[in-house]
Amino acid sequence: MNNRQSWNLILIFLILLMAGMLLGNLVFLAMSLVPFFVFLGGRVIDPPRYTKVETNEIPRRVWLGQDIEITREVTVESGIGTVNLFQEIPPEFSLVEGNNIKTHWKKWGRETVVLSCRVRCHKRGAYTIPRLKWVIHHPLGMIASQGTAGDSYELTVLPQLMSPRQIKSLPSLAVAPFPMSDVARMGIASTDFREIRKYTIGDPVKNINWKATMRQVISPATVPMVNEYEREGRKAVLIFLDASPAMLLGSPVENLLEYAIEATGNLLYYFIDRGYRVGLAVSGTPNLFFYPDSGQRQITKIIPELVHINVKKQPTRFQDTIDTFKSHILNYAPLSIVVSSLDAGNGEILTPAFRQLRSYYQRRRRLPVMLINITARDVIPLNLRYHSQLSKLMELQTNPAETLLHATGIKVVKWNPRQETFRAVLARQVKKR
Amino acid sequence: MKNMNKPVAIIQTVLILIISAVVSYSLWGNALAFVPFAGISGLGIWLVVFKNWGPEWFTVLTGFVAMPAILKHNTVDILYQIMKDWTIGQEISSTEAVGLGLIVMVGYLALKYLNMSQKQYVAMLANKADKHEANQVLFENQSIIVLILIAGTVLTMAIILSTNVFNSPVTNLLTHFTGNALVLGLAAVVIIGVYLFWLGRIGKEEK
């Protein structure tokens, strides 16, 4: 019982009753009866009673930008009153359709109240969709009960990855040091097992894995599974992801780090799909690196780690991150891709890092080092008085560093996430001579 | 107040005007009644409708204004020394006085529940609830409140009217017992006490 509402009525009743009896005043006695009967009327009406919640199937892993449908069906027994339902969603999510708040007038008898909404996540990470909150009100406000119901769901939002198949190329000599058409792909298969994949025309029959094929058989149209073996002489790609505090430029949801992770995920996916051995090192997060490897297992190993990357207060030096793969660079001279932004004001950090990276490569006609330079000027919230000049100022600030990098033979690839997708940037790099 | 429900605000305003008019008339039956009417209604509309503070202060004010007319119906002369020189407050009949009291009390409760509904409505919209759903809940809730208030008023009037019918026979019957006031008074206190204890117990259990 909500004591305040009920006791107010009783108090008024008693005061007026006493006054009426003391003064022998019929008016006070009559007045005292009204709150008394309202109180009795309120007590006769039962408030609704919550019973159970049923929730639809919510996926545990979704891609960035993917919609999630949340439907909660709440069964409410007997009574009349207001039923308020609230499904809390993390701040990084936005409502696309429906509403996460439902208010419903419950009539007599059993009723099912449905709260349905479609949400979209704008930032990769691990999230919790909490339990449903419910509040039930008596029509006269005498009783109010609240609680939580249903299950909470752990959700992992993975960085958005494009389909690498959409960027096609033929084996030839590349204009950029971008080994998308590297003939090493065509190398002789070794005896090192890589992975099991679906059969494609041209695969030798001896490679068919009959046991795996039988396990997959669910219809006559099932494709046989074949063993894929590591190929000799494949090139390796090293990706260095800058996760320094400077990369937090932008809003908490949309910042350089988010775009850098998106670019990293796409590069990884792109090269792995083409059979390369890809390694990753994250500056800003000590000991977070992956030695070059190929196959889907490398993606399944790295992508979940990308989800949890956060900027640390005391980041590691970029040079230290590069040193992680020093011996690998010296031995194999792989393509090194640094994903960062000159706009973030870390040109002073990147220049010595590139100098160091360059020193590890032997003298080559074309240095296989690339910088994915994410343009920050459109990502920064423009609430400053002179914001119209911001773009020019940032360009003037970054131009010297960019020119210097060009001069040292490093290819700088600009990506403005507000103007084009990373897929478009990647497609531009696979031009042939 | 942002997002307030206009029909509710209009009903509140109309109720305040009616209550103010009735209590002001009970004070003075001439053109002077317009002065308290303007003051009470203006303050009531500002406090209840615009500030959404609840009708408590407004009701206290109307109670004070209606008090002289109501107190003239005292049958126990405890306040005789104070009231003998009073010139304010109209001489109204017993039925009119009961009507005045009921208007003040029912008006207070109606304003209180309308205020509560208005606050819930504003909170719902502030939390981005669907406006159509919020309107529907408000309408249904008010229907129940109006029903209960009407039922309470009708029952009260029925009891008051029945006292006129049963007053003489019951009084005659009770005067035959010695110590009737003590016995009946104690019985009433015990019944109310038991009832309050029972309510308190239910309240604890529900908590």
XYZ file of C-alpha atoms in Angstrom:
640
model
C 0.000 0.000 0.000
C 1.285 3.442 -0.864
C 0.952 4.785 2.652
C 1.109 8.431 1.726
C -1.978 8.461 -0.477
C -4.024 6.160 1.751
C -3.012 7.741 5.029
C -3.778 11.199 3.662
C -7.356 10.115 3.042
C -7.631 8.506 6.480
C -6.120 11.571 8.147
C -8.577 13.921 6.457
C -11.418 11.596 7.405
C -10.343 11.489 11.065
C -9.717 15.241 11.384
C -13.097 16.127 9.891
C -14.835 13.407 11.898
C -13.342 14.675 15.145
C -14.166 18.276 14.235
C -17.723 17.285 13.354
C -18.199 15.356 16.586
C -16.577 18.039 18.714
C -18.599 20.878 17.261
C -21.706 18.811 16.551
C -21.414 19.963 12.952
C -23.156 17.839 10.333
C -21.238 19.547 7.510
C -17.895 18.338 8.827
C -19.312 14.863 9.321
C -20.607 14.841 5.746
C -17.271 16.105 4.464
C -15.412 13.395 6.395
C -17.372 10.638 4.690
C -16.165 11.502 1.171
C -12.454 10.651 1.706
C -13.520 7.624 3.714
C -15.601 6.235 0.831
C -12.917 7.114 -1.709
C -10.438 5.215 0.426
C -12.778 2.206 0.624
C -13.393 2.386 -3.140
C -9.661 2.456 -3.731
C -9.159 -0.577 -1.500
C -11.817 -2.530 -3.397
C -9.902 -2.064 -6.677
C -6.912 -4.351 -7.011
C -3.872 -3.052 -8.889
C -2.557 -5.180 -11.774
C -0.182 -7.970 -10.872
C 2.800 -8.851 -13.051
C 3.303 -12.538 -13.773
C 5.872 -13.296 -16.451
C 7.889 -11.968 -19.370
C 8.723 -13.703 -22.619
C 11.475 -12.357 -24.853
C 12.262 -13.027 -28.493
C 15.556 -14.497 -29.621
C 18.228 -11.790 -29.374
C 21.489 -12.491 -31.260
C 24.613 -12.591 -29.113
C 26.909 -11.200 -31.818
C 25.971 -8.488 -34.257
C 27.832 -6.293 -36.707
C 28.169 -2.572 -36.212
C 25.127 -0.823 -37.665
C 23.034 -3.979 -37.634
C 19.496 -3.701 -36.280
C 18.363 -5.784 -33.321
C 14.733 -6.571 -32.657
C 13.711 -6.623 -28.990
C 10.224 -7.875 -28.182
C 9.084 -8.433 -24.603
C 5.666 -9.899 -23.925
C 4.510 -9.208 -20.377
C 1.563 -11.088 -18.965
C -0.357 -9.152 -16.314
C -2.929 -10.814 -14.110
C -6.170 -9.322 -12.712
C -6.704 -5.810 -11.339
C -6.878 -2.484 -13.109
C -4.375 0.317 -13.345
C -1.429 1.608 -15.295
C 1.369 -0.679 -16.415
C 4.600 1.052 -17.438
C 7.328 -0.949 -19.127
C 10.835 0.316 -19.816
C 13.524 -1.498 -21.717
C 16.789 0.241 -21.031
C 19.255 0.320 -23.919
C 22.932 1.304 -23.809
C 23.656 4.938 -24.789
C 25.557 3.779 -27.872
C 22.320 2.329 -29.256
C 19.623 4.283 -31.041
C 15.980 3.513 -31.557
C 15.186 2.786 -35.176
C 11.599 1.670 -34.854
C 9.043 1.331 -32.069
C 9.597 2.548 -28.538
C 11.480 1.184 -25.551
C 8.860 2.677 -23.231
C 5.355 1.333 -23.100
C 2.524 2.658 -21.021
C -0.656 0.657 -20.946
C -4.014 0.863 -19.221
C -4.810 -2.537 -17.821
C -8.512 -3.406 -17.697
C -10.123 -6.248 -15.786
C -8.867 -9.761 -16.505
C -5.636 -11.141 -17.866
C -3.803 -9.132 -20.492
C -0.575 -9.362 -22.434
C 1.347 -6.161 -22.972
C 3.868 -6.176 -25.806
C 6.881 -3.884 -25.868
C 8.613 -4.023 -29.207
C 11.431 -1.946 -30.583
C 14.228 -2.113 -33.096
C 17.595 -0.718 -32.028
C 20.855 -0.073 -33.833
C 24.333 0.055 -32.326
C 26.740 2.771 -33.391
C 29.844 1.653 -31.571
C 31.639 -1.668 -31.400
C 32.023 -3.212 -27.967
C 30.491 -5.573 -25.459
C 27.114 -4.456 -24.143
C 24.402 -5.662 -21.838
C 20.743 -5.308 -22.633
C 19.385 -5.202 -19.088
C 16.232 -6.779 -17.717
C 12.892 -5.173 -18.395
C 11.805 -2.611 -15.793
C 8.135 -2.496 -14.896
C 6.101 -0.116 -12.759
C 2.475 -0.726 -11.850
C 0.221 2.055 -10.549
C -3.098 1.796 -8.748
C -5.756 4.028 -10.391
C -5.870 6.214 -7.256
C -2.137 6.053 -6.687
C -2.622 4.006 -3.515
C -0.297 1.222 -4.566
C 2.767 1.398 -6.762
C 4.981 -1.586 -7.287
C 8.026 -1.904 -9.471
C 10.671 -4.396 -10.375
C 12.643 -5.990 -13.147
C 11.720 -9.047 -15.156
C 12.945 -11.205 -17.995
C 16.539 -11.987 -18.812
C 19.404 -9.648 -19.511
C 21.426 -10.280 -22.658
C 25.139 -9.951 -23.291
C 25.757 -8.581 -26.735
C 28.978 -8.222 -28.701
C 29.006 -5.644 -31.449
C 31.705 -6.420 -33.974
C 33.333 -3.788 -36.215
C 31.673 -3.383 -39.572
C 33.365 -5.446 -42.253
C 32.745 -5.152 -45.948
C 32.602 -8.071 -48.272
C 36.115 -8.334 -49.701
C 34.734 -10.198 -52.715
C 33.386 -6.925 -54.013
C 36.904 -5.704 -54.684
C 38.186 -7.880 -57.475
C 41.564 -7.872 -59.069
C 43.607 -9.889 -61.517
C 47.151 -10.992 -60.799
C 49.443 -8.331 -62.173
C 51.914 -5.719 -61.088
C 50.322 -3.308 -58.638
C 50.720 0.450 -58.829
C 50.735 0.816 -55.066
C 52.631 -1.418 -52.643
C 49.352 -3.124 -52.079
C 49.840 -6.837 -52.562
C 46.261 -7.584 -53.538
C 47.393 -9.257 -56.728
C 50.495 -10.832 -55.361
C 51.260 -13.996 -57.314
C 52.380 -15.722 -54.145
C 48.777 -16.711 -53.798
C 49.377 -19.070 -56.687
C 52.290 -20.736 -54.907
C 52.661 -24.446 -54.370
C 50.546 -25.833 -51.580
C 52.611 -27.113 -48.689
C 51.631 -29.926 -46.319
C 50.699 -27.478 -43.539
C 46.983 -27.648 -42.963
C 45.286 -24.257 -43.116
C 41.514 -24.752 -42.973
C 38.500 -26.598 -44.349
C 36.462 -24.730 -46.923
C 33.767 -25.436 -49.494
C 34.761 -27.061 -52.798
C 35.238 -24.773 -55.776
C 35.769 -25.738 -59.400
C 39.400 -26.651 -59.985
C 40.100 -28.080 -56.551
C 41.848 -31.470 -56.733
C 39.577 -34.363 -55.795
C 42.271 -35.732 -53.485
C 41.826 -32.692 -51.259
C 38.174 -33.465 -50.524
C 37.697 -34.138 -46.845
C 35.085 -36.899 -46.970
C 34.484 -37.039 -43.233
C 33.807 -33.317 -43.031
C 31.614 -33.528 -46.138
C 29.501 -36.292 -44.597
C 29.044 -34.252 -41.440
C 27.715 -31.355 -43.526
C 25.256 -33.429 -45.565
C 21.767 -32.114 -45.008
C 20.510 -31.969 -48.588
C 21.538 -33.350 -51.995
C 22.773 -29.869 -52.908
C 25.482 -29.900 -50.229
C 28.883 -28.897 -51.552
C 31.838 -31.136 -50.642
C 34.363 -29.767 -48.146
C 38.034 -29.612 -49.111
C 41.220 -29.278 -47.090
C 43.145 -26.107 -47.752
C 46.901 -26.183 -47.223
C 49.288 -23.325 -46.565
C 50.980 -22.088 -49.714
C 54.669 -21.507 -49.912
C 56.097 -18.068 -50.439
C 53.040 -16.093 -49.432
C 53.497 -12.496 -48.473
C 52.704 -11.227 -45.047
C 50.958 -8.034 -44.056
C 51.495 -6.273 -40.752
C 48.913 -3.860 -39.474
C 49.787 -1.340 -36.773
C 46.720 0.146 -35.158
C 47.148 3.435 -33.344
C 45.029 3.372 -30.173
C 46.667 6.323 -28.456
C 44.584 8.920 -26.549
C 44.914 11.313 -29.513
C 42.701 8.924 -31.495
C 39.728 9.772 -29.272
C 39.213 12.950 -31.294
C 35.485 13.239 -31.998
C 32.492 12.246 -29.962
C 32.356 9.238 -27.598
C 30.389 7.304 -30.220
C 32.021 8.584 -33.401
C 35.745 9.125 -33.098
C 38.972 8.365 -34.909
C 39.590 5.188 -32.935
C 36.267 3.712 -34.055
C 37.097 4.404 -37.685
C 40.637 3.110 -37.220
C 39.252 -0.157 -35.851
C 36.808 -0.363 -38.751
C 39.675 0.132 -41.205
C 41.811 -2.445 -39.397
C 39.027 -5.018 -39.416
C 38.434 -4.490 -43.107
C 42.112 -4.704 -44.001
C 42.402 -7.891 -42.008
C 39.363 -9.386 -43.660
C 40.519 -8.296 -47.102
C 44.006 -9.796 -46.885
C 42.995 -12.968 -45.068
C 40.383 -13.607 -47.714
C 43.106 -13.389 -50.332
C 45.279 -15.899 -48.564
C 47.827 -13.587 -46.949
C 49.350 -14.016 -43.566
C 48.276 -11.032 -41.523
C 49.649 -9.834 -38.199
C 48.395 -7.047 -35.972
C 49.881 -4.905 -33.226
C 47.923 -2.349 -31.255
C 49.780 0.635 -29.889
C 48.249 1.929 -26.695
C 47.386 -1.534 -25.470
C 50.538 -3.309 -24.255
C 50.967 -6.929 -25.254
C 48.107 -6.872 -27.693
C 49.628 -8.253 -30.877
C 49.057 -11.215 -33.158
C 51.808 -12.887 -35.156
C 51.163 -13.173 -38.880
C 48.913 -16.055 -39.696
C 46.400 -16.909 -42.371
C 42.963 -18.438 -42.536
C 39.645 -17.751 -40.889
C 41.062 -18.631 -37.483
C 43.120 -15.434 -37.588
C 39.923 -13.410 -38.102
C 38.095 -15.209 -35.317
C 41.104 -14.598 -33.081
C 41.563 -10.894 -33.805
C 38.056 -9.502 -34.350
C 36.804 -10.238 -30.785
C 39.902 -8.454 -29.449
C 39.176 -5.426 -31.614
C 35.774 -5.217 -29.930
C 37.346 -4.643 -26.539
C 40.081 -2.152 -27.482
C 40.036 0.916 -25.267
C 42.435 3.790 -24.959
C 44.680 3.470 -21.927
C 45.867 6.472 -19.966
C 49.513 5.537 -20.318
C 49.967 4.192 -23.839
C 52.982 2.355 -25.085
C 55.277 4.132 -27.517
C 54.525 3.565 -31.168
C 58.161 2.579 -31.724
C 57.788 -0.185 -29.144
C 54.757 -1.470 -31.011
C 56.750 -1.576 -34.237
C 59.592 -3.338 -32.444
C 57.191 -6.191 -31.665
C 57.614 -7.343 -35.258
C 61.191 -6.206 -35.778
C 62.605 -9.639 -36.559
C 59.679 -10.455 -38.805
C 60.159 -7.261 -40.817
C 63.895 -7.869 -41.119
C 63.404 -11.429 -42.338
C 60.359 -11.230 -44.572
C 59.972 -7.525 -45.519
C 56.179 -7.621 -45.311
C 53.783 -4.848 -46.225
C 53.361 -2.656 -43.151
C 50.191 -0.651 -42.797
C 49.844 1.912 -40.052
C 46.274 2.945 -39.282
C 46.318 6.344 -37.638
C 45.532 10.005 -38.227
C 47.805 12.953 -38.783
C 44.884 15.190 -37.831
C 45.028 13.878 -34.285
C 48.184 15.899 -33.773
C 50.363 12.832 -33.431
C 52.562 13.607 -36.435
C 55.467 14.063 -34.027
C 54.917 10.532 -32.762
C 54.394 8.985 -36.183
C 57.384 10.561 -37.958
C 60.071 8.875 -35.765
C 58.014 5.679 -35.820
C 58.066 5.631 -39.610
C 61.763 6.465 -39.587
C 62.329 3.436 -37.417
C 60.097 1.273 -39.584
C 61.924 2.412 -42.684
C 65.275 1.465 -41.148
C 64.153 -2.145 -40.815
C 63.600 -2.508 -44.541
C 66.558 -2.997 -46.843
C 67.010 -0.427 -49.584
C 64.147 -1.006 -51.935
C 62.856 0.738 -54.991
C 59.485 1.072 -53.385
C 59.090 0.974 -49.636
C 56.223 -1.361 -48.641
C 54.945 0.929 -45.903
C 51.579 2.595 -45.946
C 49.731 4.987 -43.679
C 45.945 4.957 -43.597
C 45.431 8.559 -42.594
C 41.921 9.043 -41.226
C 40.673 12.575 -41.715
C 39.323 13.945 -38.465
C 38.043 17.331 -39.525
C 34.492 16.117 -40.263
C 34.311 13.906 -37.197
C 34.838 16.712 -34.680
C 31.558 18.148 -33.356
C 31.340 21.647 -34.816
C 30.147 23.817 -32.006
C 32.907 26.381 -32.091
C 32.445 29.933 -33.261
C 35.048 29.703 -35.994
C 34.317 26.120 -36.952
C 34.029 26.979 -40.646
C 37.802 27.536 -40.702
C 38.599 24.328 -38.820
C 38.944 22.202 -41.926
C 41.522 24.563 -43.489
C 43.446 24.923 -40.244
C 43.742 21.182 -39.764
C 44.838 20.719 -43.352
C 47.548 23.341 -42.892
C 48.618 21.601 -39.718
C 48.909 18.143 -41.255
C 50.340 19.097 -44.657
C 54.009 19.310 -43.550
C 53.898 15.901 -41.862
C 52.206 14.376 -44.910
C 54.752 15.877 -47.288
C 57.570 14.593 -45.123
C 56.169 11.083 -45.154
C 55.737 11.210 -48.942
C 59.328 12.292 -49.303
C 60.524 9.314 -47.305
C 58.676 6.943 -49.660
C 55.731 6.141 -47.452
C 52.422 5.922 -49.200
C 49.763 7.945 -47.426
C 46.185 6.899 -48.109
C 43.625 9.459 -46.995
C 40.260 8.323 -45.742
C 37.512 10.738 -44.849
C 34.890 8.458 -43.228
C 32.185 11.073 -43.651
C 32.688 11.272 -47.396
C 33.396 7.708 -48.487
C 33.415 4.168 -47.201
C 36.604 2.301 -46.528
C 35.567 -0.091 -49.269
C 35.868 2.769 -51.778
C 39.326 3.646 -50.456
C 40.428 0.035 -50.718
C 39.029 -0.304 -54.224
C 41.002 2.768 -55.307
C 44.237 1.131 -54.159
C 43.881 -1.950 -56.343
C 44.374 -0.042 -59.604
C 46.720 -1.783 -61.962
C 49.347 -0.501 -64.198
C 4.287 23.524 -17.585
C 5.813 21.790 -20.568
C 3.901 18.870 -22.108
C 0.856 19.315 -19.855
C -2.406 17.806 -20.954
C -4.675 20.679 -21.990
C -8.066 19.019 -21.328
C -6.937 18.189 -17.780
C -5.758 21.772 -17.290
C -9.127 23.078 -18.494
C -11.029 20.756 -16.126
C -8.785 21.876 -13.252
C -9.434 25.538 -14.108
C -13.197 25.009 -14.275
C -13.180 23.164 -10.934
C -11.134 25.926 -9.296
C -13.514 28.589 -10.615
C -16.582 26.683 -9.350
C -15.106 26.046 -5.893
C -13.878 29.651 -5.616
C -17.285 30.997 -6.661
C -19.176 28.825 -4.168
C -16.955 29.577 -1.157
C -16.816 33.284 -2.004
C -20.603 33.417 -2.202
C -20.821 31.670 1.174
C -18.726 34.492 2.637
C -20.607 37.451 1.186
C -23.809 37.283 -0.781
C -23.176 40.551 -2.645
C -20.761 42.082 -5.140
C -18.010 42.001 -2.519
C -17.825 38.236 -3.073
C -15.995 38.973 -6.320
C -12.902 40.064 -4.370
C -12.232 36.721 -2.618
C -13.345 34.917 -5.789
C -10.751 36.705 -7.912
C -8.030 36.200 -5.304
C -8.720 32.529 -4.589
C -9.299 31.493 -8.185
C -6.248 33.417 -9.435
C -3.995 31.886 -6.804
C -5.540 28.433 -7.348
C -5.041 28.507 -11.115
C -1.482 29.724 -10.737
C -0.577 27.127 -8.092
C -2.499 24.121 -9.363
C -2.592 24.539 -13.138
C 0.573 26.403 -13.971
C 2.910 25.405 -11.148
C 1.387 21.928 -10.711
C 2.047 22.119 -6.959
C -1.055 20.242 -5.898
C -4.346 21.604 -4.545
C -3.444 21.583 -0.815
C -2.799 25.327 -0.390
C -5.794 26.202 -2.529
C -8.027 23.920 -0.444
C -6.760 25.358 2.843
C -7.610 28.815 1.523
C -11.092 27.813 0.366
C -11.612 26.030 3.703
C -10.865 29.254 5.581
C -13.236 31.225 3.379
C -16.030 28.658 3.726
C -15.453 28.166 7.472
C -17.634 31.037 8.823
C -20.702 29.780 6.954
C -20.059 26.155 7.995
C -19.305 26.957 11.639
C -22.682 28.645 11.968
C -24.156 25.121 11.895
C -22.387 23.998 15.061
C -24.780 22.389 17.524
C -22.228 22.353 20.353
C -21.462 25.900 21.457
C -17.764 25.490 22.199
C -16.831 28.411 19.938
C -19.716 30.629 21.022
C -17.498 33.201 22.750
C -15.391 33.573 19.604
C -18.168 33.522 17.070
C -20.810 35.655 18.766
C -19.457 38.898 17.236
C -18.760 37.491 13.737
C -20.432 39.386 10.950
C -18.827 37.489 8.065
C -20.294 34.323 6.585
C -23.753 34.036 5.151
C -26.642 32.414 6.950
C -27.251 29.417 4.707
C -29.545 26.451 5.220
C -28.279 23.112 6.519
C -28.625 21.442 3.102
C -26.762 24.314 1.426
C -24.004 24.077 4.030
C -23.623 20.336 3.434
C -23.545 21.029 -0.318
C -20.847 23.665 0.243
C -18.781 21.236 2.332
C -19.126 18.481 -0.235
C -18.135 20.790 -3.080
C -14.977 21.784 -1.199
C -14.099 18.192 -0.294
C -14.961 16.534 -3.640
C -13.302 19.437 -5.438
C -10.147 18.950 -3.404
C -10.009 15.213 -4.116
C -10.782 15.725 -7.815
C -8.050 18.358 -8.095
C -5.648 16.120 -6.217
C -6.166 13.160 -8.543
C -6.139 15.351 -11.636
C -2.862 16.789 -10.427
C -1.495 13.299 -9.893
C -2.602 12.242 -13.379
C -1.112 15.379 -14.891
C 2.235 14.704 -13.215
C 2.232 11.103 -14.442
C 1.334 12.266 -17.946
C 4.154 14.820 -18.023
C 6.592 12.205 -16.698
C 5.497 9.722 -19.355
C 6.014 12.225 -22.158
C 9.332 13.335 -20.674
C 10.425 9.710 -20.862
C 9.457 9.674 -24.554
C 6.376 7.516 -24.120
C 3.938 7.435 -26.999
C 1.554 10.418 -26.722
C -1.450 8.435 -27.887
C -0.821 5.727 -25.258
C -0.308 8.344 -22.547
C -3.575 10.079 -23.489
C -5.431 6.792 -23.394
C -4.045 5.897 -19.963
C -4.920 9.358 -18.677
C -8.478 9.129 -19.974
C -9.074 5.631 -18.557
C -7.547 6.563 -15.206
C -9.711 9.655 -14.921
C -12.834 7.654 -15.732
C -12.144 5.434 -12.712
C -11.397 8.439 -10.480
C -14.629 10.189 -11.543
C -16.614 6.991 -10.904
C -15.180 6.594 -7.405
C -15.722 10.263 -6.553
C -19.320 10.148 -7.780
C -19.950 6.930 -5.837
C -18.405 8.453 -2.685
C -20.480 11.623 -2.982
C -23.726 9.737 -3.666
C -23.137 7.443 -0.676
C -22.375 10.416 1.569
C -25.519 12.234 0.450
C -27.553 9.082 0.968
C -26.261 8.763 4.530
C -26.829 12.449 5.319
C -30.343 12.349 3.909
C -31.097 9.120 5.796
C -30.106 10.805 9.085
C -33.112 13.102 8.643
C -35.373 10.048 8.380
C -33.843 7.923 11.169
C -32.702 10.736 13.442
C -35.783 10.937 15.739
C -36.477 7.190 16.262
C -32.777 6.379 16.897
C -32.346 9.341 19.268
C -35.452 8.327 21.194
C -34.182 4.758 21.438
C -30.712 5.751 22.647
C -31.948 8.166 25.308
C -33.453 5.202 27.154
C -29.945 3.855 27.939
C -27.893 5.383 30.711
C -24.314 6.234 29.747
C -25.145 5.952 26.033
C -22.615 8.582 24.956
C -19.785 6.798 26.747
C -20.714 3.346 25.420
C -21.249 4.516 21.857
C -18.197 6.750 21.898
C -15.950 3.956 23.170
C -17.420 1.494 20.685
C -16.737 3.945 17.842
C -13.148 4.513 19.007
C -12.534 0.742 19.292
C -13.987 0.088 15.804
C -11.881 2.831 14.225
C -8.807 1.619 16.144
C -9.243 -1.984 14.993
C -9.830 -0.818 11.444
C -6.652 1.302 11.410
C -4.653 -1.554 12.910
C -5.945 -3.852 10.185
C -5.011 -1.320 7.495
C -1.545 -0.937 8.931
C -1.045 -4.695 8.918
C -2.169 -5.010 5.305
C 0.144 -2.157 4.390
C 3.107 -3.903 5.996
C 2.324 -7.191 4.250
C 2.054 -5.511 0.860
C 5.305 -3.667 1.426
